Short mmCIF file of C-alpha atoms in Angstrom, two decimals:
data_model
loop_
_atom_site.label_atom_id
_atom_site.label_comp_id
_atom_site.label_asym_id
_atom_site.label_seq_id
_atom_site.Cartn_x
_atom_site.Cartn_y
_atom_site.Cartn_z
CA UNK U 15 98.07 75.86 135.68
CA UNK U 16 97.22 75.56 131.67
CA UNK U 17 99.24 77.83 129.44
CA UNK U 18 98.35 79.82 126.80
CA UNK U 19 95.81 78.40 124.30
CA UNK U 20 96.10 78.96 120.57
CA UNK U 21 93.41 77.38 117.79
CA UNK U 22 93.60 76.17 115.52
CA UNK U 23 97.73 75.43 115.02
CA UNK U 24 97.07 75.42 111.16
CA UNK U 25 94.90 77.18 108.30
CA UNK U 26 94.94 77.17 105.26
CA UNK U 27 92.55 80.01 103.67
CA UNK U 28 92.18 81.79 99.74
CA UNK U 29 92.88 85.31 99.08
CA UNK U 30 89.80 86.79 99.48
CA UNK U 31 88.46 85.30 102.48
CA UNK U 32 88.45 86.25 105.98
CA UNK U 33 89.52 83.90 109.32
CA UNK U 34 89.06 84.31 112.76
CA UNK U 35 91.69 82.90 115.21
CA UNK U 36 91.17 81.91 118.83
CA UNK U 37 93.56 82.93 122.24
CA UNK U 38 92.70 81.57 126.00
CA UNK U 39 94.95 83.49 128.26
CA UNK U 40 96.70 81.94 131.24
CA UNK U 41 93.73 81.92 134.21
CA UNK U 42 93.63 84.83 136.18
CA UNK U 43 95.45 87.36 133.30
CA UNK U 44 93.29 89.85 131.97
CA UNK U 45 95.55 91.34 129.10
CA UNK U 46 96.15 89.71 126.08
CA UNK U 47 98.09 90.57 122.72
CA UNK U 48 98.48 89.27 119.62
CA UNK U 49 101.89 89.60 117.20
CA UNK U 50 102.35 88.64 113.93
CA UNK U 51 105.54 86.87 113.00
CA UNK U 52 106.51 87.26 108.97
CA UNK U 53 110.60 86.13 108.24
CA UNK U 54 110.90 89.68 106.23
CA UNK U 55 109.39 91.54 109.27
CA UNK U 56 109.81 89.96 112.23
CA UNK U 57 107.49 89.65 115.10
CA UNK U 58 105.29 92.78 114.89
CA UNK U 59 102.49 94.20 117.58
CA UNK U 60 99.04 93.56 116.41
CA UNK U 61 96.67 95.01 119.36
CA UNK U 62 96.11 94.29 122.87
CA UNK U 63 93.11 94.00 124.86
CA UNK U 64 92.22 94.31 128.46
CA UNK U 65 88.92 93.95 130.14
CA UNK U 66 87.22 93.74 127.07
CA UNK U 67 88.44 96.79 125.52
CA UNK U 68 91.82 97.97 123.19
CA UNK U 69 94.49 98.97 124.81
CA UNK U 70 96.82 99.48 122.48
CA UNK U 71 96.89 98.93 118.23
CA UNK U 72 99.77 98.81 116.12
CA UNK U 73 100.15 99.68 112.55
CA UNK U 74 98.07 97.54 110.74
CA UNK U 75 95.43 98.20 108.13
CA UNK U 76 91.57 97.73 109.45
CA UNK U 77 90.73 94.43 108.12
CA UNK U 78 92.74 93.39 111.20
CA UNK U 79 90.45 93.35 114.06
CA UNK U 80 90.23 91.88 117.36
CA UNK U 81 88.21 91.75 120.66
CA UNK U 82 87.81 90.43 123.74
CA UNK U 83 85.29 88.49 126.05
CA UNK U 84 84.12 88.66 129.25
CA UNK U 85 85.87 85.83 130.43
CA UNK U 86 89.41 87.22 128.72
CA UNK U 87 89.38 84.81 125.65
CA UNK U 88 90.13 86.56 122.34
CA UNK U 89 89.87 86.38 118.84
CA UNK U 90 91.48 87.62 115.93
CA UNK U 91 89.66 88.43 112.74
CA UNK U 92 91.84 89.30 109.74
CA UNK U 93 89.10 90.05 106.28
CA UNK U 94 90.09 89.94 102.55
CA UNK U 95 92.86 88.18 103.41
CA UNK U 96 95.71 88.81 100.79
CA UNK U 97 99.12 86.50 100.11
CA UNK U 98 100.86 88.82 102.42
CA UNK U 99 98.94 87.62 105.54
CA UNK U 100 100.63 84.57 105.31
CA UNK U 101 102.42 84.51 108.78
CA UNK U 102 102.43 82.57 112.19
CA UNK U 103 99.51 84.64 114.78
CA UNK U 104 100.99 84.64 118.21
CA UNK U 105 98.93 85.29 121.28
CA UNK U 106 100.45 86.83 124.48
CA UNK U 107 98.66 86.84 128.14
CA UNK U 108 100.02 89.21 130.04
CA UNK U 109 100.52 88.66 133.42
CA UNK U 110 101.83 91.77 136.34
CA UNK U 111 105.45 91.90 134.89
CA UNK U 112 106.12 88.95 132.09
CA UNK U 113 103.67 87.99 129.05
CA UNK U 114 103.52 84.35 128.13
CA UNK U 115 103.06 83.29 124.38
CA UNK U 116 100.54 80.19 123.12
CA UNK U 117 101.77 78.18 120.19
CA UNK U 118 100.50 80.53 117.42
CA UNK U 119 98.75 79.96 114.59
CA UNK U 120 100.31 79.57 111.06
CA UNK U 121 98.13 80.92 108.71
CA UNK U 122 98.94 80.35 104.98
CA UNK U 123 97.18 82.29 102.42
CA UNK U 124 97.18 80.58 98.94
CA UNK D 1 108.82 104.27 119.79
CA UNK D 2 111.57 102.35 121.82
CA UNK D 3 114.37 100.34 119.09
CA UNK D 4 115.64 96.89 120.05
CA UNK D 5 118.45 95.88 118.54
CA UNK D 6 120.25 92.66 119.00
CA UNK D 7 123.64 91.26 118.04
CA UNK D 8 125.05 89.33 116.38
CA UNK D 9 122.06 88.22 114.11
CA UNK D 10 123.65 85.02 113.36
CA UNK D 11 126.17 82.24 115.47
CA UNK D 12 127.13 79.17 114.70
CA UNK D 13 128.84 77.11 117.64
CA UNK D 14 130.33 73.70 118.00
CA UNK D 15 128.54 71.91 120.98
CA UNK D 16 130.20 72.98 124.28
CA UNK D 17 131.07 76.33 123.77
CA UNK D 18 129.66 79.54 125.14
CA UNK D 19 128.05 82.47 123.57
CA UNK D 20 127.01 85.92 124.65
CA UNK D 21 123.95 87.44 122.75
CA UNK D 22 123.84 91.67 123.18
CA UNK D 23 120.77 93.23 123.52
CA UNK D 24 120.58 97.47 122.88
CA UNK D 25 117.74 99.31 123.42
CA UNK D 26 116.58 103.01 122.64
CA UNK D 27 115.11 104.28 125.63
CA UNK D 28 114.09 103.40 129.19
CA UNK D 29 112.12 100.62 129.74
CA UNK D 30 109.93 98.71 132.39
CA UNK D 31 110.15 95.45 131.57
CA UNK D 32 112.62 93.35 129.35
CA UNK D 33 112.79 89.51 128.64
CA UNK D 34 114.79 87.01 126.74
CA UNK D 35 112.62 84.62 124.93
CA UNK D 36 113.64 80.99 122.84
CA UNK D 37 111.59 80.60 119.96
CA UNK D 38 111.70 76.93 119.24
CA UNK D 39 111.13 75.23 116.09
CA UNK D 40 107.86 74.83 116.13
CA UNK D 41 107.62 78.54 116.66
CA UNK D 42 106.39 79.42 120.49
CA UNK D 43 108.19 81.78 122.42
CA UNK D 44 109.67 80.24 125.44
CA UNK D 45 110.36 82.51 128.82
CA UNK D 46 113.90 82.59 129.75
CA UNK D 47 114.19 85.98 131.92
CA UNK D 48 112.29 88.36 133.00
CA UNK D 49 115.17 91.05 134.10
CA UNK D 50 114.28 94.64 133.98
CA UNK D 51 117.61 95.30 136.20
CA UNK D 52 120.46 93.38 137.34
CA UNK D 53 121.38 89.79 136.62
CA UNK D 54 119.71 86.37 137.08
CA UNK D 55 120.68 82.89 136.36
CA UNK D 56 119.13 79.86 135.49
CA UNK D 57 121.07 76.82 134.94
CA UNK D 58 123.44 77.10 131.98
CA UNK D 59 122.07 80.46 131.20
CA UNK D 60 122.37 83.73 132.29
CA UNK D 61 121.32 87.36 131.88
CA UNK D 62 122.29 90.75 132.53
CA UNK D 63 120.52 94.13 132.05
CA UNK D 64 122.62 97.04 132.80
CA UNK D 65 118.92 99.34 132.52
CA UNK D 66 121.03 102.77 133.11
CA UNK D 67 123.17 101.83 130.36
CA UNK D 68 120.70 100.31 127.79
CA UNK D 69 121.59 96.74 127.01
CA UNK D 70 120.92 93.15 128.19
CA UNK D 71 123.25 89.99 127.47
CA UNK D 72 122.76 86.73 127.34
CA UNK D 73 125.07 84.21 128.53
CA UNK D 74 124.93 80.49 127.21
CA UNK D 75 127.15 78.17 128.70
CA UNK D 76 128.33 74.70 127.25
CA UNK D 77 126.10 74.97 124.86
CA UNK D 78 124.55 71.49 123.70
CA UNK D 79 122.38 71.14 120.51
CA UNK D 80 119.03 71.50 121.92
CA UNK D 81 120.11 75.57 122.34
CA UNK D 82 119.82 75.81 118.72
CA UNK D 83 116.97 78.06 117.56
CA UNK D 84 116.47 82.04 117.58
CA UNK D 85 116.70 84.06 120.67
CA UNK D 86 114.77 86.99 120.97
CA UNK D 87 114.97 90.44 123.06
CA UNK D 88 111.84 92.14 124.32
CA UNK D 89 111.08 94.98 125.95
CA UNK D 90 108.05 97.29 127.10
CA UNK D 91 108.22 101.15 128.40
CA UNK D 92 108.27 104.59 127.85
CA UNK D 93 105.81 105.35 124.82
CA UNK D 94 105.30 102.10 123.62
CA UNK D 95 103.97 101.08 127.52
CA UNK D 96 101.60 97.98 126.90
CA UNK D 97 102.95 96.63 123.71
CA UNK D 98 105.96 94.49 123.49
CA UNK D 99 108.66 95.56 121.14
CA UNK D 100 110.94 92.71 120.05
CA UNK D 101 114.22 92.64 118.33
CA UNK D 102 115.52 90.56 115.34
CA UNK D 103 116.71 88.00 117.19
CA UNK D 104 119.92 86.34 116.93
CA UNK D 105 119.87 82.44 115.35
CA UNK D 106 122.05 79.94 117.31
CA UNK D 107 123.40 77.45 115.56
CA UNK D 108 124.87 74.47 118.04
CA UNK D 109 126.87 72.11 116.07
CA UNK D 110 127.71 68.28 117.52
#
């Protein structure tokens, strides 16, 4: 049974720009999340989707965005990305009682 | 929303020695887990224990739910236990969306 899939691993963008970041959920799961991990913040709730639609959104400003496809996968679009992005992206699928994380993605902004 | 605190934020051990990390939480919750973040930064599942205790080799957990903490128990610990454990729970308003703690860093010294 693959695990959660996270792509890329690495990016490196500019201030400025905008990036788009990739989750595959564990077959069969249906929910997934994403959390951003920052050493002065911690791991922090980004959104979750299920069945294509949000679920849930945490307290982040609106050039974070997300959605969902028909076959679960999920992307994460963050726009005018600013040095305080900088963090590692981690993807959760969630199955019926426990979530299971991918590798994440470590973004760097320069 | 629901507060997860752990303790003690940092511990430094000498291989072969045991440890107990605390985890308190705010309000009642559905689901709870103990995750490893390793150093390349994924989350690895240790528990899933909503209630009662489970164990797992070397380690161990306990979630007294009606009381509002978790522990987890690390026996003879050996180096590869080094890395940040984290506390995570879901329930009551913030149903859907993990909440993590700080995590505690574990140090395991040869």
């Amino acid at each position: 049974k693959a695990g959660v899939t996270q792509t890329p691993r690495y990016l490196i963008k500019t201030r400025g720009q905008q990036v788009t970041l990739s989750c595959s959920p564990i077959s069969g799961h249906r929910s997934v999340s994403w959390y951003q991990q920052t050493p002065g913040q911690g791991l922090q709730f980004l959104f979750e989707y299920f069945s294509e639609t949000q679920r849930n959104k945490g307290n982040f400003p609106g050039r974070f965005s997300g959605r969902q496809f028909s076959n679960s996968r999920s992307e994460m679009n963050v726009s005018t990305l600013e040095l305080g992005d900088s963090a590692l992206y981690l993807c959760a699928s969630m199955g019926s009682t426990e979530a299971f994380f991918g590798q994440g993605t470590r973004l760097t902004v320069v | 929303g629901i507060q997860v605190e752990q303790s003690p934020p940092d511990l430094i051990l000498q291989e072969g020695a045991n440890s107990t990390l605390r985890c308190n939480f705010s309000d009642s919750v559905n689901n709870l887990q103990w995750f490893h973040q390793n150093p390349w930064g994924q989350l690895i599942n240790l528990f899933y224990i909503p209630s009662g205790t489970k164990q797992n080799g070397r380690l161990s957990a306990t979630t007294v739910a009606t009381e509002r903490y978790s522990l987890l128990y690390i026996s003879s610990s050996q180096t590869t236990d080094s890395g940040v454990y984290f506390c995570a729970v879901e329930g009551g308003s913030s149903a859907s969306k993990i909440i993590f703690g700080s995590g505690t860093r574990l140090s395991i010294r040869p």
